[in-house]
Amino acid sequence: MILKVVRNGLGSLIAGVDTLTRPPKKQRDPQVQAQVDAAAATMALYQFHACPFCIKVRRAMHKLNVPVPLKDAQKDPVIEQELIQKGGKRQVPCLRIQESDGSERWLYESNAIIQYLETRFGDQ
């Protein structure tokens, strides 16, 4: 119980510091940004608000200016079950990627997610 309170408190503190110290967003031509926005809409980041690894991914998304929709698997049991059933485990962060052929890919681990986002959107 005490560890949970400490963990949540520290996570909230880290989230607050992140909000105050975020780097500026990547600037793109409006047409290119519209393409990035459309591609990001086909994804979803399953996350916990105060998770340091999720904060790391959200920070990278902000810097790259990739507005991937967020799904809080900690506060919404329906989203949590969706993550477990479709993704295979209750681990965050997890990026759900809707492929062009209609299949879904579930990408775990913050560094792998950030690398994917940088590769896909970094040069645009």
mmCIF file of N, CA and C in Angstrom:
data_model
loop_
_atom_site.group_PDB
_atom_site.id
_atom_site.type_symbol
_atom_site.label_atom_id
_atom_site.label_comp_id
_atom_site.label_asym_id
_atom_site.label_seq_id
_atom_site.Cartn_x
_atom_site.Cartn_y
_atom_site.Cartn_z
ATOM 1 N N MET A 1 0.823 -1.196 0.000
ATOM 2 C CA MET A 1 0.000 0.000 0.000
ATOM 3 C C MET A 1 0.867 1.259 0.000
ATOM 4 N N ILE A 2 1.840 1.291 0.904
ATOM 5 C CA ILE A 2 2.710 2.468 0.991
ATOM 6 C C ILE A 2 3.530 2.615 -0.291
ATOM 7 N N LEU A 3 4.017 1.489 -0.816
ATOM 8 C CA LEU A 3 4.789 1.561 -2.059
ATOM 9 C C LEU A 3 3.957 2.089 -3.217
ATOM 10 N N LYS A 4 2.686 1.703 -3.260
ATOM 11 C CA LYS A 4 1.800 2.176 -4.321
ATOM 12 C C LYS A 4 1.613 3.687 -4.227
ATOM 13 N N VAL A 5 1.438 4.203 -3.022
ATOM 14 C CA VAL A 5 1.272 5.645 -2.816
ATOM 15 C C VAL A 5 2.540 6.381 -3.228
ATOM 16 N N VAL A 6 3.694 5.867 -2.815
ATOM 17 C CA VAL A 6 4.968 6.494 -3.171
ATOM 18 C C VAL A 6 5.170 6.460 -4.680
ATOM 19 N N ARG A 7 4.913 5.293 -5.299
ATOM 20 C CA ARG A 7 5.092 5.151 -6.741
ATOM 21 C C ARG A 7 4.180 6.117 -7.504
ATOM 22 N N ASN A 8 2.916 6.190 -7.092
ATOM 23 C CA ASN A 8 1.980 7.096 -7.770
ATOM 24 C C ASN A 8 2.355 8.551 -7.551
ATOM 25 N N GLY A 9 2.805 8.872 -6.345
ATOM 26 C CA GLY A 9 3.223 10.249 -6.055
ATOM 27 C C GLY A 9 4.423 10.657 -6.881
ATOM 28 N N LEU A 10 5.429 9.780 -6.945
ATOM 29 C CA LEU A 10 6.610 10.081 -7.748
ATOM 30 C C LEU A 10 6.256 10.154 -9.235
ATOM 31 N N GLY A 11 5.402 9.251 -9.673
ATOM 32 C CA GLY A 11 4.978 9.280 -11.073
ATOM 33 C C GLY A 11 4.266 10.571 -11.422
ATOM 34 N N SER A 12 3.400 11.028 -10.540
ATOM 35 C CA SER A 12 2.698 12.297 -10.775
ATOM 36 C C SER A 12 3.668 13.468 -10.787
ATOM 37 N N LEU A 13 4.658 13.421 -9.905
ATOM 38 C CA LEU A 13 5.679 14.471 -9.885
ATOM 39 C C LEU A 13 6.460 14.485 -11.193
ATOM 40 N N ILE A 14 6.857 13.304 -11.661
ATOM 41 C CA ILE A 14 7.589 13.202 -12.933
ATOM 42 C C ILE A 14 6.722 13.706 -14.088
ATOM 43 N N ALA A 15 5.431 13.357 -14.087
ATOM 44 C CA ALA A 15 4.519 13.827 -15.136
ATOM 45 C C ALA A 15 4.410 15.349 -15.120
ATOM 46 N N GLY A 16 4.369 15.929 -13.925
ATOM 47 C CA GLY A 16 4.298 17.392 -13.816
ATOM 48 C C GLY A 16 5.555 18.067 -14.330
ATOM 49 N N VAL A 17 6.707 17.521 -13.960
ATOM 50 C CA VAL A 17 7.977 18.074 -14.443
ATOM 51 C C VAL A 17 8.062 17.942 -15.963
ATOM 52 N N ASP A 18 7.597 16.812 -16.484
ATOM 53 C CA ASP A 18 7.604 16.615 -17.946
ATOM 54 C C ASP A 18 6.789 17.700 -18.632
ATOM 55 N N THR A 19 5.611 17.977 -18.107
ATOM 56 C CA THR A 19 4.749 18.985 -18.709
ATOM 57 C C THR A 19 5.435 20.350 -18.743
ATOM 58 N N LEU A 20 6.171 20.664 -17.692
ATOM 59 C CA LEU A 20 6.840 21.966 -17.605
ATOM 60 C C LEU A 20 8.102 22.071 -18.462
ATOM 61 N N THR A 21 8.709 20.930 -18.779
ATOM 62 C CA THR A 21 10.011 20.966 -19.465
ATOM 63 C C THR A 21 9.989 20.332 -20.859
ATOM 64 N N ARG A 22 8.838 20.148 -21.438
ATOM 65 C CA ARG A 22 8.770 19.511 -22.754
ATOM 66 C C ARG A 22 9.491 20.339 -23.810
ATOM 67 N N PRO A 23 10.165 19.651 -24.732
ATOM 68 C CA PRO A 23 10.819 20.366 -25.830
ATOM 69 C C PRO A 23 9.762 20.879 -26.810
ATOM 70 N N PRO A 24 10.136 21.832 -27.654
ATOM 71 C CA PRO A 24 9.160 22.328 -28.637
ATOM 72 C C PRO A 24 8.783 21.236 -29.635
ATOM 73 N N LYS A 25 7.580 21.370 -30.186
ATOM 74 C CA LYS A 25 7.102 20.416 -31.184
ATOM 75 C C LYS A 25 7.815 20.640 -32.512
ATOM 76 N N LYS A 26 7.986 19.563 -33.237
ATOM 77 C CA LYS A 26 8.555 19.626 -34.589
ATOM 78 C C LYS A 26 7.585 20.401 -35.478
ATOM 79 N N GLN A 27 8.118 21.329 -36.254
ATOM 80 C CA GLN A 27 7.298 22.122 -37.166
ATOM 81 C C GLN A 27 7.361 21.517 -38.563
ATOM 82 N N ARG A 28 6.185 21.364 -39.170
ATOM 83 C CA ARG A 28 6.087 20.808 -40.516
ATOM 84 C C ARG A 28 5.195 21.701 -41.372
ATOM 85 N N ASP A 29 5.312 21.512 -42.663
ATOM 86 C CA ASP A 29 4.379 22.117 -43.599
ATOM 87 C C ASP A 29 2.980 21.603 -43.246
ATOM 88 N N PRO A 30 1.942 22.437 -43.310
ATOM 89 C CA PRO A 30 0.593 21.996 -42.917
ATOM 90 C C PRO A 30 0.097 20.741 -43.637
ATOM 91 N N GLN A 31 0.441 20.582 -44.903
ATOM 92 C CA GLN A 31 0.011 19.385 -45.633
ATOM 93 C C GLN A 31 0.702 18.134 -45.098
ATOM 94 N N VAL A 32 1.980 18.255 -44.795
ATOM 95 C CA VAL A 32 2.722 17.118 -44.246
ATOM 96 C C VAL A 32 2.193 16.795 -42.849
ATOM 97 N N GLN A 33 1.918 17.830 -42.049
ATOM 98 C CA GLN A 33 1.383 17.590 -40.709
ATOM 99 C C GLN A 33 0.021 16.906 -40.781
ATOM 100 N N ALA A 34 -0.764 17.247 -41.755
ATOM 101 C CA ALA A 34 -2.067 16.589 -41.925
ATOM 102 C C ALA A 34 -1.884 15.102 -42.224
ATOM 103 N N GLN A 35 -0.876 14.759 -43.007
ATOM 104 C CA GLN A 35 -0.586 13.341 -43.277
ATOM 105 C C GLN A 35 -0.125 12.630 -42.010
ATOM 106 N N VAL A 36 0.714 13.301 -41.215
ATOM 107 C CA VAL A 36 1.173 12.732 -39.940
ATOM 108 C C VAL A 36 -0.013 12.526 -39.005
ATOM 109 N N ASP A 37 -0.896 13.520 -38.933
ATOM 110 C CA ASP A 37 -2.082 13.419 -38.079
ATOM 111 C C ASP A 37 -2.963 12.242 -38.489
ATOM 112 N N ALA A 38 -3.140 12.052 -39.795
ATOM 113 C CA ALA A 38 -3.967 10.945 -40.292
ATOM 114 C C ALA A 38 -3.330 9.598 -39.952
ATOM 115 N N ALA A 39 -2.019 9.502 -40.100
ATOM 116 C CA ALA A 39 -1.323 8.250 -39.760
ATOM 117 C C ALA A 39 -1.387 7.989 -38.257
ATOM 118 N N ALA A 40 -1.235 9.033 -37.447
ATOM 119 C CA ALA A 40 -1.279 8.883 -35.992
ATOM 120 C C ALA A 40 -2.660 8.452 -35.516
ATOM 121 N N ALA A 41 -3.693 8.847 -36.241
ATOM 122 C CA ALA A 41 -5.065 8.489 -35.862
ATOM 123 C C ALA A 41 -5.327 6.991 -35.997
ATOM 124 N N THR A 42 -4.474 6.297 -36.735
ATOM 125 C CA THR A 42 -4.636 4.845 -36.892
ATOM 126 C C THR A 42 -3.910 4.074 -35.798
ATOM 127 N N MET A 43 -3.345 4.796 -34.847
ATOM 128 C CA MET A 43 -2.595 4.179 -33.745
ATOM 129 C C MET A 43 -3.263 4.526 -32.422
ATOM 130 N N ALA A 44 -2.821 3.868 -31.368
ATOM 131 C CA ALA A 44 -3.248 4.213 -30.011
ATOM 132 C C ALA A 44 -2.137 3.817 -29.051
ATOM 133 N N LEU A 45 -1.871 4.687 -28.078
ATOM 134 C CA LEU A 45 -0.882 4.382 -27.055
ATOM 135 C C LEU A 45 -1.613 3.985 -25.781
ATOM 136 N N TYR A 46 -1.462 2.734 -25.387
ATOM 137 C CA TYR A 46 -2.003 2.242 -24.122
ATOM 138 C C TYR A 46 -0.976 2.587 -23.065
ATOM 139 N N GLN A 47 -1.411 3.297 -22.016
ATOM 140 C CA GLN A 47 -0.461 3.838 -21.069
ATOM 141 C C GLN A 47 -1.099 4.057 -19.704
ATOM 142 N N PHE A 48 -0.249 4.331 -18.721
ATOM 143 C CA PHE A 48 -0.652 4.795 -17.399
ATOM 144 C C PHE A 48 -0.131 6.229 -17.313
ATOM 145 N N HIS A 49 -0.901 7.120 -16.774
ATOM 146 C CA HIS A 49 -0.523 8.534 -16.731
ATOM 147 C C HIS A 49 0.808 8.757 -16.016
ATOM 148 N N ALA A 50 1.027 8.096 -14.892
ATOM 149 C CA ALA A 50 2.211 8.369 -14.077
ATOM 150 C C ALA A 50 3.369 7.405 -14.316
ATOM 151 N N CYS A 51 3.278 6.536 -15.292
ATOM 152 C CA CYS A 51 4.346 5.579 -15.589
ATOM 153 C C CYS A 51 5.522 6.311 -16.259
ATOM 154 N N PRO A 52 6.721 6.224 -15.686
ATOM 155 C CA PRO A 52 7.870 6.938 -16.276
ATOM 156 C C PRO A 52 8.167 6.527 -17.718
ATOM 157 N N PHE A 53 7.979 5.259 -18.057
ATOM 158 C CA PHE A 53 8.246 4.812 -19.425
ATOM 159 C C PHE A 53 7.195 5.363 -20.392
ATOM 160 N N CYS A 54 5.948 5.484 -19.911
ATOM 161 C CA CYS A 54 4.883 6.080 -20.726
ATOM 162 C C CYS A 54 5.135 7.568 -20.924
ATOM 163 N N ILE A 55 5.612 8.223 -19.879
ATOM 164 C CA ILE A 55 5.952 9.645 -19.974
ATOM 165 C C ILE A 55 7.046 9.844 -21.019
ATOM 166 N N LYS A 56 8.016 8.953 -21.016
ATOM 167 C CA LYS A 56 9.105 9.013 -21.995
ATOM 168 C C LYS A 56 8.569 8.931 -23.424
ATOM 169 N N VAL A 57 7.616 8.027 -23.659
ATOM 170 C CA VAL A 57 7.021 7.887 -24.994
ATOM 171 C C VAL A 57 6.179 9.114 -25.336
ATOM 172 N N ARG A 58 5.358 9.578 -24.386
ATOM 173 C CA ARG A 58 4.532 10.769 -24.652
ATOM 174 C C ARG A 58 5.413 11.981 -24.948
ATOM 175 N N ARG A 59 6.540 12.083 -24.279
ATOM 176 C CA ARG A 59 7.465 13.188 -24.516
ATOM 177 C C ARG A 59 8.020 13.116 -25.947
ATOM 178 N N ALA A 60 8.378 11.920 -26.391
ATOM 179 C CA ALA A 60 8.875 11.746 -27.768
ATOM 180 C C ALA A 60 7.775 12.067 -28.777
ATOM 181 N N MET A 61 6.539 11.637 -28.501
ATOM 182 C CA MET A 61 5.415 11.938 -29.400
ATOM 183 C C MET A 61 5.217 13.447 -29.505
ATOM 184 N N HIS A 62 5.319 14.137 -28.373
ATOM 185 C CA HIS A 62 5.162 15.595 -28.364
ATOM 186 C C HIS A 62 6.267 16.245 -29.214
ATOM 187 N N LYS A 63 7.505 15.823 -28.981
ATOM 188 C CA LYS A 63 8.642 16.399 -29.708
ATOM 189 C C LYS A 63 8.511 16.166 -31.217
ATOM 190 N N LEU A 64 8.071 14.968 -31.606
ATOM 191 C CA LEU A 64 7.897 14.644 -33.021
ATOM 192 C C LEU A 64 6.605 15.221 -33.600
ATOM 193 N N ASN A 65 5.739 15.759 -32.738
ATOM 194 C CA ASN A 65 4.445 16.318 -33.147
ATOM 195 C C ASN A 65 3.590 15.245 -33.832
ATOM 196 N N VAL A 66 3.479 14.090 -33.137
ATOM 197 C CA VAL A 66 2.694 12.958 -33.625
ATOM 198 C C VAL A 66 1.565 12.729 -32.608
ATOM 199 N N PRO A 67 0.354 13.209 -32.916
ATOM 200 C CA PRO A 67 -0.746 13.155 -31.942
ATOM 201 C C PRO A 67 -1.448 11.793 -31.874
ATOM 202 N N VAL A 68 -0.750 10.800 -31.360
ATOM 203 C CA VAL A 68 -1.325 9.463 -31.209
ATOM 204 C C VAL A 68 -2.352 9.509 -30.067
ATOM 205 N N PRO A 69 -3.564 8.994 -30.289
ATOM 206 C CA PRO A 69 -4.567 8.955 -29.210
ATOM 207 C C PRO A 69 -4.068 8.107 -28.033
ATOM 208 N N LEU A 70 -4.377 8.580 -26.822
ATOM 209 C CA LEU A 70 -3.959 7.897 -25.598
ATOM 210 C C LEU A 70 -5.111 7.102 -25.014
ATOM 211 N N LYS A 71 -4.788 5.923 -24.497
ATOM 212 C CA LYS A 71 -5.772 5.084 -23.813
ATOM 213 C C LYS A 71 -5.197 4.720 -22.451
ATOM 214 N N ASP A 72 -5.871 5.154 -21.386
ATOM 215 C CA ASP A 72 -5.382 4.918 -20.027
ATOM 216 C C ASP A 72 -5.858 3.560 -19.526
ATOM 217 N N ALA A 73 -4.973 2.583 -19.562
ATOM 218 C CA ALA A 73 -5.301 1.215 -19.164
ATOM 219 C C ALA A 73 -5.351 1.047 -17.647
ATOM 220 N N GLN A 74 -4.947 2.066 -16.917
ATOM 221 C CA GLN A 74 -4.978 1.983 -15.462
ATOM 222 C C GLN A 74 -6.337 2.402 -14.911
ATOM 223 N N LYS A 75 -6.967 3.350 -15.556
ATOM 224 C CA LYS A 75 -8.225 3.893 -15.036
ATOM 225 C C LYS A 75 -9.466 3.367 -15.725
ATOM 226 N N ASP A 76 -9.310 2.713 -16.868
ATOM 227 C CA ASP A 76 -10.462 2.225 -17.617
ATOM 228 C C ASP A 76 -10.356 0.712 -17.782
ATOM 229 N N PRO A 77 -11.191 -0.057 -17.072
ATOM 230 C CA PRO A 77 -11.098 -1.520 -17.148
ATOM 231 C C PRO A 77 -11.397 -2.084 -18.545
ATOM 232 N N VAL A 78 -12.203 -1.400 -19.329
ATOM 233 C CA VAL A 78 -12.489 -1.858 -20.690
ATOM 234 C C VAL A 78 -11.226 -1.768 -21.544
ATOM 235 N N ILE A 79 -10.513 -0.666 -21.426
ATOM 236 C CA ILE A 79 -9.262 -0.487 -22.165
ATOM 237 C C ILE A 79 -8.212 -1.479 -21.667
ATOM 238 N N GLU A 80 -8.175 -1.702 -20.369
ATOM 239 C CA GLU A 80 -7.240 -2.674 -19.803
ATOM 240 C C GLU A 80 -7.486 -4.069 -20.389
ATOM 241 N N GLN A 81 -8.744 -4.478 -20.459
ATOM 242 C CA GLN A 81 -9.074 -5.790 -21.023
ATOM 243 C C GLN A 81 -8.750 -5.858 -22.512
ATOM 244 N N GLU A 82 -8.979 -4.776 -23.219
ATOM 245 C CA GLU A 82 -8.635 -4.717 -24.645
ATOM 246 C C GLU A 82 -7.129 -4.926 -24.837
ATOM 247 N N LEU A 83 -6.333 -4.284 -23.995
ATOM 248 C CA LEU A 83 -4.882 -4.429 -24.050
ATOM 249 C C LEU A 83 -4.468 -5.869 -23.795
ATOM 250 N N ILE A 84 -5.047 -6.491 -22.788
ATOM 251 C CA ILE A 84 -4.698 -7.871 -22.435
ATOM 252 C C ILE A 84 -5.143 -8.840 -23.532
ATOM 253 N N GLN A 85 -6.377 -8.695 -23.991
ATOM 254 C CA GLN A 85 -6.923 -9.643 -24.971
ATOM 255 C C GLN A 85 -6.282 -9.514 -26.351
ATOM 256 N N LYS A 86 -6.107 -8.295 -26.802
ATOM 257 C CA LYS A 86 -5.585 -8.100 -28.154
ATOM 258 C C LYS A 86 -4.065 -7.977 -28.191
ATOM 259 N N GLY A 87 -3.499 -7.328 -27.182
ATOM 260 C CA GLY A 87 -2.047 -7.157 -27.143
ATOM 261 C C GLY A 87 -1.324 -8.345 -26.553
ATOM 262 N N GLY A 88 -2.012 -9.078 -25.688
ATOM 263 C CA GLY A 88 -1.433 -10.288 -25.127
ATOM 264 C C GLY A 88 -0.933 -10.175 -23.709
ATOM 265 N N LYS A 89 -0.775 -8.953 -23.202
ATOM 266 C CA LYS A 89 -0.322 -8.785 -21.819
ATOM 267 C C LYS A 89 -0.670 -7.389 -21.311
ATOM 268 N N ARG A 90 -0.671 -7.258 -19.987
ATOM 269 C CA ARG A 90 -0.968 -5.972 -19.343
ATOM 270 C C ARG A 90 0.352 -5.270 -19.058
ATOM 271 N N GLN A 91 0.923 -4.742 -20.106
ATOM 272 C CA GLN A 91 2.190 -4.030 -19.987
ATOM 273 C C GLN A 91 2.068 -2.731 -20.757
ATOM 274 N N VAL A 92 2.522 -1.662 -20.128
ATOM 275 C CA VAL A 92 2.524 -0.363 -20.787
ATOM 276 C C VAL A 92 3.935 0.194 -20.739
ATOM 277 N N PRO A 93 4.274 1.055 -21.661
ATOM 278 C CA PRO A 93 3.489 1.512 -22.792
ATOM 279 C C PRO A 93 3.384 0.444 -23.876
ATOM 280 N N CYS A 94 2.301 0.541 -24.620
ATOM 281 C CA CYS A 94 2.076 -0.355 -25.754
ATOM 282 C C CYS A 94 1.443 0.466 -26.877
ATOM 283 N N LEU A 95 2.061 0.418 -28.030
ATOM 284 C CA LEU A 95 1.544 1.145 -29.189
ATOM 285 C C LEU A 95 0.825 0.160 -30.096
ATOM 286 N N ARG A 96 -0.480 0.407 -30.308
ATOM 287 C CA ARG A 96 -1.256 -0.387 -31.265
ATOM 288 C C ARG A 96 -1.171 0.315 -32.607
ATOM 289 N N ILE A 97 -0.702 -0.434 -33.609
ATOM 290 C CA ILE A 97 -0.517 0.114 -34.946
ATOM 291 C C ILE A 97 -1.465 -0.613 -35.889
ATOM 292 N N GLN A 98 -2.350 0.129 -36.519
ATOM 293 C CA GLN A 98 -3.257 -0.432 -37.527
ATOM 294 C C GLN A 98 -2.513 -0.413 -38.856
ATOM 295 N N GLU A 99 -2.192 -1.594 -39.362
ATOM 296 C CA GLU A 99 -1.445 -1.691 -40.619
ATOM 297 C C GLU A 99 -2.378 -1.422 -41.801
ATOM 298 N N SER A 100 -1.796 -1.108 -42.964
ATOM 299 C CA SER A 100 -2.598 -0.775 -44.150
ATOM 300 C C SER A 100 -3.422 -1.962 -44.646
ATOM 301 N N ASP A 101 -3.009 -3.186 -44.317
ATOM 302 C CA ASP A 101 -3.772 -4.361 -44.735
ATOM 303 C C ASP A 101 -4.892 -4.717 -43.754
ATOM 304 N N GLY A 102 -5.076 -3.885 -42.727
ATOM 305 C CA GLY A 102 -6.141 -4.110 -41.748
ATOM 306 C C GLY A 102 -5.706 -4.870 -40.514
ATOM 307 N N SER A 103 -4.510 -5.433 -40.515
ATOM 308 C CA SER A 103 -4.027 -6.158 -39.340
ATOM 309 C C SER A 103 -3.530 -5.168 -38.282
ATOM 310 N N GLU A 104 -3.421 -5.653 -37.069
ATOM 311 C CA GLU A 104 -2.927 -4.830 -35.970
ATOM 312 C C GLU A 104 -1.589 -5.354 -35.495
ATOM 313 N N ARG A 105 -0.731 -4.427 -35.121
ATOM 314 C CA ARG A 105 0.560 -4.770 -34.535
ATOM 315 C C ARG A 105 0.621 -4.114 -33.171
ATOM 316 N N TRP A 106 1.076 -4.845 -32.171
ATOM 317 C CA TRP A 106 1.161 -4.341 -30.804
ATOM 318 C C TRP A 106 2.627 -4.254 -30.433
ATOM 319 N N LEU A 107 3.112 -3.044 -30.250
ATOM 320 C CA LEU A 107 4.529 -2.804 -29.998
ATOM 321 C C LEU A 107 4.722 -2.383 -28.547
ATOM 322 N N TYR A 108 5.476 -3.195 -27.810
ATOM 323 C CA TYR A 108 5.777 -2.923 -26.403
ATOM 324 C C TYR A 108 7.186 -2.343 -26.273
ATOM 325 N N GLU A 109 7.502 -1.859 -25.091
ATOM 326 C CA GLU A 109 8.814 -1.305 -24.719
ATOM 327 C C GLU A 109 8.974 0.125 -25.250
ATOM 328 N N SER A 110 9.253 1.033 -24.329
ATOM 329 C CA SER A 110 9.332 2.452 -24.664
ATOM 330 C C SER A 110 10.386 2.746 -25.729
ATOM 331 N N ASN A 111 11.558 2.159 -25.614
ATOM 332 C CA ASN A 111 12.609 2.443 -26.606
ATOM 333 C C ASN A 111 12.220 1.955 -27.999
ATOM 334 N N ALA A 112 11.573 0.801 -28.086
ATOM 335 C CA ALA A 112 11.128 0.281 -29.386
ATOM 336 C C ALA A 112 10.044 1.183 -29.984
ATOM 337 N N ILE A 113 9.143 1.671 -29.144
ATOM 338 C CA ILE A 113 8.070 2.561 -29.617
ATOM 339 C C ILE A 113 8.668 3.867 -30.127
ATOM 340 N N ILE A 114 9.584 4.438 -29.357
ATOM 341 C CA ILE A 114 10.210 5.705 -29.757
ATOM 342 C C ILE A 114 10.995 5.526 -31.054
ATOM 343 N N GLN A 115 11.726 4.433 -31.180
ATOM 344 C CA GLN A 115 12.480 4.168 -32.411
ATOM 345 C C GLN A 115 11.534 4.054 -33.606
ATOM 346 N N TYR A 116 10.407 3.351 -33.424
ATOM 347 C CA TYR A 116 9.422 3.216 -34.500
ATOM 348 C C TYR A 116 8.904 4.598 -34.912
ATOM 349 N N LEU A 117 8.525 5.419 -33.928
ATOM 350 C CA LEU A 117 7.980 6.748 -34.226
ATOM 351 C C LEU A 117 9.015 7.630 -34.910
ATOM 352 N N GLU A 118 10.262 7.582 -34.444
ATOM 353 C CA GLU A 118 11.314 8.389 -35.065
ATOM 354 C C GLU A 118 11.589 7.941 -36.499
ATOM 355 N N THR A 119 11.586 6.630 -36.713
ATOM 356 C CA THR A 119 11.819 6.106 -38.061
ATOM 357 C C THR A 119 10.679 6.490 -38.995
ATOM 358 N N ARG A 120 9.450 6.374 -38.506
ATOM 359 C CA ARG A 120 8.286 6.631 -39.361
ATOM 360 C C ARG A 120 8.029 8.128 -39.575
ATOM 361 N N PHE A 121 8.235 8.951 -38.537
ATOM 362 C CA PHE A 121 7.824 10.350 -38.626
ATOM 363 C C PHE A 121 8.974 11.359 -38.498
ATOM 364 N N GLY A 122 10.160 10.915 -38.179
ATOM 365 C CA GLY A 122 11.267 11.840 -37.919
ATOM 366 C C GLY A 122 11.701 12.649 -39.121
ATOM 367 N N ASP A 123 11.620 12.075 -40.313
ATOM 368 C CA ASP A 123 12.088 12.764 -41.523
ATOM 369 C C ASP A 123 10.986 13.562 -42.217
ATOM 370 N N GLN A 124 9.779 13.453 -41.729
ATOM 371 C CA GLN A 124 8.665 14.166 -42.389
ATOM 372 C C GLN A 124 8.593 15.593 -41.921
#
